Coordinates of C-alpha atoms in Angstrom, one line a residue:
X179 CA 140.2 72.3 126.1
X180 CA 138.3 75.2 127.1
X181 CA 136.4 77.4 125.3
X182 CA 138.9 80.6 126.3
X183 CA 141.6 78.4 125.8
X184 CA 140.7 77.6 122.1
X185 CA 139.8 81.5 121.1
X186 CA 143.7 81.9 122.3
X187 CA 145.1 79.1 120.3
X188 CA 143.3 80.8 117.2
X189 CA 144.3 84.0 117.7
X190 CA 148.0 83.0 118.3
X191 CA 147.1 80.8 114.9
X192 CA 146.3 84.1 112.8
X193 CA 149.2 86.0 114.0
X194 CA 151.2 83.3 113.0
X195 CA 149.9 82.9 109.5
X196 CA 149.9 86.4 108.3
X197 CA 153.0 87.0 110.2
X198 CA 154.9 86.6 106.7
X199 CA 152.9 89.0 104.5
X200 CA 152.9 91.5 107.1
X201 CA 156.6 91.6 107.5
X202 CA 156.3 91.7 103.6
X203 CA 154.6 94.8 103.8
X204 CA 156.3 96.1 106.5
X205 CA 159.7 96.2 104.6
X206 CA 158.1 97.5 101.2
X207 CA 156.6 100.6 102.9
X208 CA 159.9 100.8 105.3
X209 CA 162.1 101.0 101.7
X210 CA 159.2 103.4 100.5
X211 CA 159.4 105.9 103.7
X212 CA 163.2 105.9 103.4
X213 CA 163.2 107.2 100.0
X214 CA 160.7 109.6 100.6
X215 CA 163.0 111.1 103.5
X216 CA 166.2 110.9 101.1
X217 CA 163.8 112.9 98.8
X218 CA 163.5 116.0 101.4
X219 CA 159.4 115.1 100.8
X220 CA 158.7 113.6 104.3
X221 CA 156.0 115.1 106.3
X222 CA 156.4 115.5 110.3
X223 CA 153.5 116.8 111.9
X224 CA 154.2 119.5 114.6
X225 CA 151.8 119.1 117.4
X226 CA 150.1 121.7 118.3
X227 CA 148.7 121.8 122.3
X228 CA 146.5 125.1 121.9
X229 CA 143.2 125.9 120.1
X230 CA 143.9 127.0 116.5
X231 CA 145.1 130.6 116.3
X232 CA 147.1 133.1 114.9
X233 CA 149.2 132.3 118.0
X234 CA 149.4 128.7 119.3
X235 CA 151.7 126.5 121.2
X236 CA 153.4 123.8 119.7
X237 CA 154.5 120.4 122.1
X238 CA 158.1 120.3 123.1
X239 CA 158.1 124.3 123.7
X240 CA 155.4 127.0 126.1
X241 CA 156.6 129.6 123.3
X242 CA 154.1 131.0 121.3
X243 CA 154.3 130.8 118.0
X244 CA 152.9 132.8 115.5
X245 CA 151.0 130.9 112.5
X246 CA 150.8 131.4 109.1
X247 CA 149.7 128.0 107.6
X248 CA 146.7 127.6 108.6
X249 CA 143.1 127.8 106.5
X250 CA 141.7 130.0 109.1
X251 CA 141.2 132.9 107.2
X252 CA 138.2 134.8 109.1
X253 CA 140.3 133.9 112.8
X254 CA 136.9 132.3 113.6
X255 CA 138.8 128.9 114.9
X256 CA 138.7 129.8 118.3
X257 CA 136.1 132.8 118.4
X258 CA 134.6 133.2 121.6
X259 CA 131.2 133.7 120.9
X260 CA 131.3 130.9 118.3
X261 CA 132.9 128.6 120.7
X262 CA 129.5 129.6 123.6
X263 CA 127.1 129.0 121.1
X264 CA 128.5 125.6 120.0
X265 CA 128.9 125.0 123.7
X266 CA 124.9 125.3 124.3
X267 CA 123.8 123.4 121.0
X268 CA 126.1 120.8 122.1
X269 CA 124.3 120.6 125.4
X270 CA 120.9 121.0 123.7
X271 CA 121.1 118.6 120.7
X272 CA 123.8 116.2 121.9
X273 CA 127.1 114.9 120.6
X274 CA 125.7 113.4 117.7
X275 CA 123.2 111.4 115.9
X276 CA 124.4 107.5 115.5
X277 CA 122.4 108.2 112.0
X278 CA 122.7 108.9 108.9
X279 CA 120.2 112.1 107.5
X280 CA 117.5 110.0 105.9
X281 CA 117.0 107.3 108.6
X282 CA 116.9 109.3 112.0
X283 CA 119.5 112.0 111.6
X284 CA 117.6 115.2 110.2
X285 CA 117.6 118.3 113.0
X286 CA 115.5 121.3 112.8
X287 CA 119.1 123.0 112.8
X288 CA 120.5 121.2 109.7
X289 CA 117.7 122.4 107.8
X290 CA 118.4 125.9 108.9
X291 CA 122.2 125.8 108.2
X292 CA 121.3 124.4 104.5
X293 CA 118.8 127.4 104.4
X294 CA 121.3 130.1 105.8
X295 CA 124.2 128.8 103.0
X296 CA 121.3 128.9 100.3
X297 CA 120.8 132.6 101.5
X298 CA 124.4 133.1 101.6
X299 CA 125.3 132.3 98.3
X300 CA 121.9 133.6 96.6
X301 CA 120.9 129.9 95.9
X302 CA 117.8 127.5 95.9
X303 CA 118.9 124.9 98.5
X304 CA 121.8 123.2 99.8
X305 CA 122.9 119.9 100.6
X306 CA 125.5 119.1 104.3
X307 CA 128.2 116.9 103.7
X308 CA 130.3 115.8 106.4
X309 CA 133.8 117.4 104.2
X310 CA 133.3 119.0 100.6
X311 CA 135.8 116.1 100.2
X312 CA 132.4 114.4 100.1
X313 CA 130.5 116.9 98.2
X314 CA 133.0 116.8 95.3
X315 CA 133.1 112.4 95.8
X316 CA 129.1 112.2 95.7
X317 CA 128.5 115.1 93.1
X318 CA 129.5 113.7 89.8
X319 CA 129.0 110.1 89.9
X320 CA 125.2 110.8 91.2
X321 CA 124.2 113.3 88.0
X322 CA 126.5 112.4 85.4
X323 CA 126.0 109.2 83.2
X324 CA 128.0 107.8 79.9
X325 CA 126.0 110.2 78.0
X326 CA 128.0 113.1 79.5
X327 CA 130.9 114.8 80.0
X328 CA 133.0 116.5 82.0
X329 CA 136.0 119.1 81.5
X330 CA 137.9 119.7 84.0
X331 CA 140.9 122.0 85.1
X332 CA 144.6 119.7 84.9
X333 CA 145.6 121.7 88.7
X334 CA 141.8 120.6 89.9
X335 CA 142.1 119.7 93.6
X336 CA 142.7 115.9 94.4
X337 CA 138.7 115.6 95.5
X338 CA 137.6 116.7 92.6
X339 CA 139.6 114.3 90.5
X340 CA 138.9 111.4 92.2
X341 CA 135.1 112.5 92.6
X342 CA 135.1 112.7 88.4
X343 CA 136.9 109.0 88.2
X344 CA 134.1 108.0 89.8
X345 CA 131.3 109.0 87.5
X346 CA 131.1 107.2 84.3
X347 CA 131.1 110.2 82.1
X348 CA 133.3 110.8 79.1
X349 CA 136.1 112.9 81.7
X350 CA 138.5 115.4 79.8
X351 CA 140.8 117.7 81.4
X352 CA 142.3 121.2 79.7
X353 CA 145.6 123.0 80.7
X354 CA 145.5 125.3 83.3
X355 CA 142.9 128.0 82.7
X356 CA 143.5 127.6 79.1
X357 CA 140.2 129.2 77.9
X358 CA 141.4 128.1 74.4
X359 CA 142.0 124.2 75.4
X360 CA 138.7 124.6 77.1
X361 CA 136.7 125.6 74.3
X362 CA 138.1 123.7 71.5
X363 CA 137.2 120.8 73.8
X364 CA 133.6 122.0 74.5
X365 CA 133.2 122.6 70.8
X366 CA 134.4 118.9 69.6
X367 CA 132.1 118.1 72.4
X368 CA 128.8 115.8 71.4
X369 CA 127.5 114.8 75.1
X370 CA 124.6 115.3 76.5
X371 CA 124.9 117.0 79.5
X372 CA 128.4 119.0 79.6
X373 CA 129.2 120.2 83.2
X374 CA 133.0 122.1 83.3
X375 CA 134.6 122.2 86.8
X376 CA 136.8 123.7 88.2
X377 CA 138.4 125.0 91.6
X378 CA 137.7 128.9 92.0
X379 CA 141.1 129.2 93.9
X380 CA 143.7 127.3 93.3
X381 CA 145.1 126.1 97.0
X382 CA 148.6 125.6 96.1
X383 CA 149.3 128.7 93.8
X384 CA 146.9 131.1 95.1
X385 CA 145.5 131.6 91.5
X386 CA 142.1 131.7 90.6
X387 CA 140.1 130.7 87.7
X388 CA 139.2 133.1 85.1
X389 CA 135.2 132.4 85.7
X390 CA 133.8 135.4 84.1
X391 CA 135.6 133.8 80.6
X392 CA 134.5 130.2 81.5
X393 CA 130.8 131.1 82.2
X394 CA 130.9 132.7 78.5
X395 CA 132.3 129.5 77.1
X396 CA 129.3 127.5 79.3
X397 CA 126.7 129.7 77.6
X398 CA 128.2 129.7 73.9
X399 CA 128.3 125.4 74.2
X400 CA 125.7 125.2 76.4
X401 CA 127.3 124.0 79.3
X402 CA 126.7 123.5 83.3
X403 CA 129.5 125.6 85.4
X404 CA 130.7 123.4 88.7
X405 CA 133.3 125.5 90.8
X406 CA 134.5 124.6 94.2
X407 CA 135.0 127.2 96.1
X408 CA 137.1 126.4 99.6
X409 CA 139.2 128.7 99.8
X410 CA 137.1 131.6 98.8
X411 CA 134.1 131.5 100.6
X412 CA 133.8 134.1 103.4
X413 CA 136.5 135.9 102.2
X414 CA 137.2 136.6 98.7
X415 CA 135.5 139.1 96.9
X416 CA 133.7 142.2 98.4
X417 CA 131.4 140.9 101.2
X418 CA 133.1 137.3 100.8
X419 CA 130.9 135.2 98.2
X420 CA 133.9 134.2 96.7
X421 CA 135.2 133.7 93.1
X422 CA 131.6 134.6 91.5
X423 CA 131.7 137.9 93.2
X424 CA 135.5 138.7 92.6
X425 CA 134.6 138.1 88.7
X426 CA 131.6 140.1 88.5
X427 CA 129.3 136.8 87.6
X428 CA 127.1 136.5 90.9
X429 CA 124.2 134.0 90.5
X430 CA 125.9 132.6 87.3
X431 CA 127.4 129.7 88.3
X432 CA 125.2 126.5 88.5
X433 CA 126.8 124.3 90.9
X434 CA 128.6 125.4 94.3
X435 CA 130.7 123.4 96.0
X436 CA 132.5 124.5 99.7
X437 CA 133.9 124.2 103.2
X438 CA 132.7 124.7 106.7
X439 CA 136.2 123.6 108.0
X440 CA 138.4 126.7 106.5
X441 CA 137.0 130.1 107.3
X442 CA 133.6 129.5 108.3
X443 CA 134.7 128.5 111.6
X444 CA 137.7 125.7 110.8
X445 CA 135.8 122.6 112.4
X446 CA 134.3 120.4 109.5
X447 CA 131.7 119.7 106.7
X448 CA 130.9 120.6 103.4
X449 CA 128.3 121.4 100.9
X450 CA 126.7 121.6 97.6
X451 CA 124.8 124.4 96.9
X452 CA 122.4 125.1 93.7
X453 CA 119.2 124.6 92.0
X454 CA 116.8 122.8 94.2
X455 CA 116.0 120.1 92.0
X456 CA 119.7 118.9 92.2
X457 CA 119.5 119.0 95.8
X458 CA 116.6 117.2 95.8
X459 CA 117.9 114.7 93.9
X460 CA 121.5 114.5 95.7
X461 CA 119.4 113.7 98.8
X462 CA 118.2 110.4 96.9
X463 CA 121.3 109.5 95.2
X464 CA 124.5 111.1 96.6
X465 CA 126.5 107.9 98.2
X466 CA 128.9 109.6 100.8
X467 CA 125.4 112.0 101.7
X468 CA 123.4 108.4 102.2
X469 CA 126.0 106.4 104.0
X470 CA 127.9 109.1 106.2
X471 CA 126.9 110.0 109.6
X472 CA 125.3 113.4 109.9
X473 CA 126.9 116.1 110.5
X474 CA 127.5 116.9 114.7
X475 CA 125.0 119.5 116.3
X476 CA 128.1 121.1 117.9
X477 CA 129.9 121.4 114.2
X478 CA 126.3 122.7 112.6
X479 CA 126.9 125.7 115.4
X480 CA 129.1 126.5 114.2
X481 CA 128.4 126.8 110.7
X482 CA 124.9 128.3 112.5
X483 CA 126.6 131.4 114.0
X484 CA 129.9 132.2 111.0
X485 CA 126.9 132.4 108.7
X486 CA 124.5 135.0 110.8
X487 CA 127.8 137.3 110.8
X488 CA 128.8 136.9 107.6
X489 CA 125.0 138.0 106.9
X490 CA 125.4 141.0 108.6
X491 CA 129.3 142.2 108.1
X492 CA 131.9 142.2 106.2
X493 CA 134.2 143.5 108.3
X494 CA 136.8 140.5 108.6
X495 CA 136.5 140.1 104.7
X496 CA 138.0 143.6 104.2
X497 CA 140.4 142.8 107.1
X498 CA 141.9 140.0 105.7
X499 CA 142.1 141.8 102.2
X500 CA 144.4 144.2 103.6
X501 CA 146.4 142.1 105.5
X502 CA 147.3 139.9 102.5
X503 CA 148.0 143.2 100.4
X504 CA 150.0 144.6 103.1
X505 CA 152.3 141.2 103.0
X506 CA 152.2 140.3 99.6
X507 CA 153.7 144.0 98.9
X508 CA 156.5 143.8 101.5
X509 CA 157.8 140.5 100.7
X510 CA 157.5 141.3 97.0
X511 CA 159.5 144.6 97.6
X512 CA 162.5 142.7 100.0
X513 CA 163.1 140.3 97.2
X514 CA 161.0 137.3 97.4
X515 CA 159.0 135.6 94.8
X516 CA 155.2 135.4 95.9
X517 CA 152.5 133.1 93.6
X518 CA 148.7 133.8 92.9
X519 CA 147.1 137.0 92.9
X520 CA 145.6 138.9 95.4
X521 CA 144.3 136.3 97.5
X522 CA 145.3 135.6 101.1
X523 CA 147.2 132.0 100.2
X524 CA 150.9 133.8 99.7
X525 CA 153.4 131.1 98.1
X526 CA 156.7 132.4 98.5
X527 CA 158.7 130.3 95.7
X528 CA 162.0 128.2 96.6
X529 CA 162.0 125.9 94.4
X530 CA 163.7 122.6 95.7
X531 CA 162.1 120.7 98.6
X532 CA 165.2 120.7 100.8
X533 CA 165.3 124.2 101.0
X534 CA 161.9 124.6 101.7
X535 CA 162.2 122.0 104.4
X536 CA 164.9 123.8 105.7
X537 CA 163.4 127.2 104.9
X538 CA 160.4 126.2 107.3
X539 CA 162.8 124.7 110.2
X540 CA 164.3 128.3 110.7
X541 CA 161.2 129.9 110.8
X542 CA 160.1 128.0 113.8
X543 CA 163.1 128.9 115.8
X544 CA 162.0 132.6 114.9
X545 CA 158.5 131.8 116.1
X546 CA 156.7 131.8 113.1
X547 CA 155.2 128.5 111.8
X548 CA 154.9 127.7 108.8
X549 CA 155.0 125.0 106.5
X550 CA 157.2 124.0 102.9
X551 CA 155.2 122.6 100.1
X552 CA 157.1 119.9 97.8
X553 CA 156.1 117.0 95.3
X554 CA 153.9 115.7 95.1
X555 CA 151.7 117.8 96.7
X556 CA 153.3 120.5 94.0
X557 CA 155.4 119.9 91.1
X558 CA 158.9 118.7 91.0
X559 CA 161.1 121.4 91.2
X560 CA 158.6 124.5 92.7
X561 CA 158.4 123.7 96.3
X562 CA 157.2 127.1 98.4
X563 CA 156.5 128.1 101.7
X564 CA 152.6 128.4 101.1
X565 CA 151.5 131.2 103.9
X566 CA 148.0 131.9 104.9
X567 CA 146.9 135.4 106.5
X568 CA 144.4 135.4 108.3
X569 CA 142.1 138.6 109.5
X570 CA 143.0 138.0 112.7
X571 CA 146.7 138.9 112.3
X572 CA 147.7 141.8 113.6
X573 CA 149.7 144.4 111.5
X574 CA 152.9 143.6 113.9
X575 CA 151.9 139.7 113.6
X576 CA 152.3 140.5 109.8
X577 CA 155.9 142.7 109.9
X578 CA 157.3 140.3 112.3
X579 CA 157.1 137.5 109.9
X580 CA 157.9 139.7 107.4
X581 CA 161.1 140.4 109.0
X582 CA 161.7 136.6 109.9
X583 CA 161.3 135.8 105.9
X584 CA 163.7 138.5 105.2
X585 CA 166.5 137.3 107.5
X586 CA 166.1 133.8 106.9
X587 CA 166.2 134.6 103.5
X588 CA 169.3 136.1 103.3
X589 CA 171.0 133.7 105.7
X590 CA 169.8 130.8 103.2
X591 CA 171.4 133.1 99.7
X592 CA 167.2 133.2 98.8
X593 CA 167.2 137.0 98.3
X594 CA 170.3 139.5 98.8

């Protein structure tokens, strides 16, 4: 028998011998799916066949469709000039860098990006991760040990929590912005170093953490201050430094984690930023940082250009401030029940998931897209349509989805 012939007869061999345990499988996530979809919880994915926008074009239809859902809160996803300038790094530095940072993948423009963030957010250094999903998995396990603890916030996004189940530090969580929960934990607290973390905007309720009260708490028990802040940086507060500078406590939180892949220009990455002895030592010790390829030339663009005009203006920050008041007060006047505070993530409250399916469905055939939120990626019983505005919406982008909402609404007996 020929060599060929054998490598077939083995193959065929292992298809045949797992061929029971995969059908196995494949009826126990079939069953799975099936209740999921009998649950109203099942998640399509529309296709979209444009650049990200505040118009796009979904597959099936050459309508365009406004959006509402997406994280793209500066409109910097498709930005001309960012789009050029990526265009001649790309040409200049390559596709990528088959390396991770420490063996052969360090540019001269990684190091400037981790500088220009620094600047941004008034810090010592900062550290590229290829998502903050990877910032918040290598943060806690690299500088926390048994000795420690760490409190964090019960609505905490799902990186953070799985980044703290991976560090071997005493791990407590307090209700939701509870200062009290938070400091009678702190106070029964004997642990070495105490680090409390929390998100600075909540994604799903558009709620943000009461920071000015926690860095008081921090100082009283002498505790470390982590706060991720995705969906606040570039935006939220005055010239878009984010929670810190909406709560009047600039420079006083320790740790800073965040996003290239929301409003600073929607592609990907993530960071810590802080002290430069932490960077320092995430660079030696920070597992997703020491086994993940470095981040692409093209991407650090990007991040390159959003950051020299966020430097210089903050023009799209005050746009997208008053678009998000100019929606949140509309819908809140025809009836609807919007979540969070002044912040541009808008949750207009259904409650069950069907609806909100539903909800959603109608709104395409308006033209607006967005998207309904159910469990588990929010409590039983308080699915929403989560909308995002964006600066680039227009004030008629705005009104016409305002109008869709209201006579969806009524047809579905939401509002009168």
């Amino acid at each position: 028998m020929s060599i060929f012939s054998k490598m077939l007869l083995f193959r065929g061999a292992g298809r045949h011998y797992s061929a029971a345990a995969q059908t196995q499988l494949r009826d126990i996530l079939s069953t799975q799916l099936a209740g999921i979809k009998e649950a109203g919880t099942f998640k399509a994915e529309r296709i979209i066949t444009s650049s990200q926008s505040t118009q796009i074009t979904v597959q099936g239809s050459d309508q365009k469709i406004l959006n509402f859902c997406a994280n793209n809160y500066l409109g910097l996803a498709n930005n001309p000039e960012i789009v050029s300038y990526s265009q001649k790094l790309l040409e200049q530095y390559g596709a990528g860098l088959s390396s991770v940072r420490f063996i052969c993948g360090t540019q001269d423009i990684h190091k400037q990006l981790e500088r220009k963030i620094a600047q941004f957010h008034g810090r010592e250094d900062t550290i590229l991760y290829a998502s903050c999903f990877d910032a918040n998995a290598g943060l806690f396990e690299a500088i926390l040990t048994p000795e420690d603890a760490v409190f964090s916030d019960e609505l905490n996004h799902a990186s953070i929590i799985d980044g703290i189940r991976l560090c071997k530090a005493k791990k407590q969580r307090y209700k939701h912005r509870d200062l009290a929960d938070l400091e009678q934990q702190l106070k029964a607290s004997d642990a070495r170093l105490k680090l409390i973390a929390t998100d600075g905007v909540f994604s799903m309720d558009g709620n943000i953490a009461p920071l000015a009260r926690i860095v008081e708490l921090a100082k009283k028990y002498n505790a470390l201050v982590f706060v991720d802040e995705c969906h606040a940086t570039g935006f939220f507060g005055d010239t878009g430094r984010g929670t810190e500078e909406y709560d009047n406590v600039m420079g006083e939180v320790d740790i800073i984690n965040s996003t290239l892949g929301k409003a600073l220009g929607g592609a990907s990455g993530g960071y810590t930023t802080g002290p430069s002895e932490l960077i320092t030592f995430l660079r030696q010790k920070s597992r997703p940082y020491l086994f993940s390829n470095t981040l692409p030339p093209a991407v650090v663009a990007v991040g390159l250009k959003v950051m020299d005009m966020l430097l210089t203006s903050s023009e799209l920050t005050q746009r997208v401030q008053s678009n998000t008041q100019r929606f949140r007060k509309a819908m809140t006047k025809a009836g609807f029940t919007i979540a969070g505070e002044n912040h541009p993530i808008c949750p207009v409250m259904l409650g069950d998931a069907r609806l909100a399916s539903k909800f959603a469905d109608e709104m395409l055939t308006r033209g607006i897209y967005v998207i309904g939120f159910s469990y588990p990626v929010v409590p039983q019983g308080k699915a929403r349509i989560r909308v995002q505005i964006s600066a680039a919406h227009t004030e008629a982008e705005i009104d016409r989805a305002i109008s869709a909402f209201i006579e969806v609404g009524r047809s579905l007996k939401v509002i009168q």
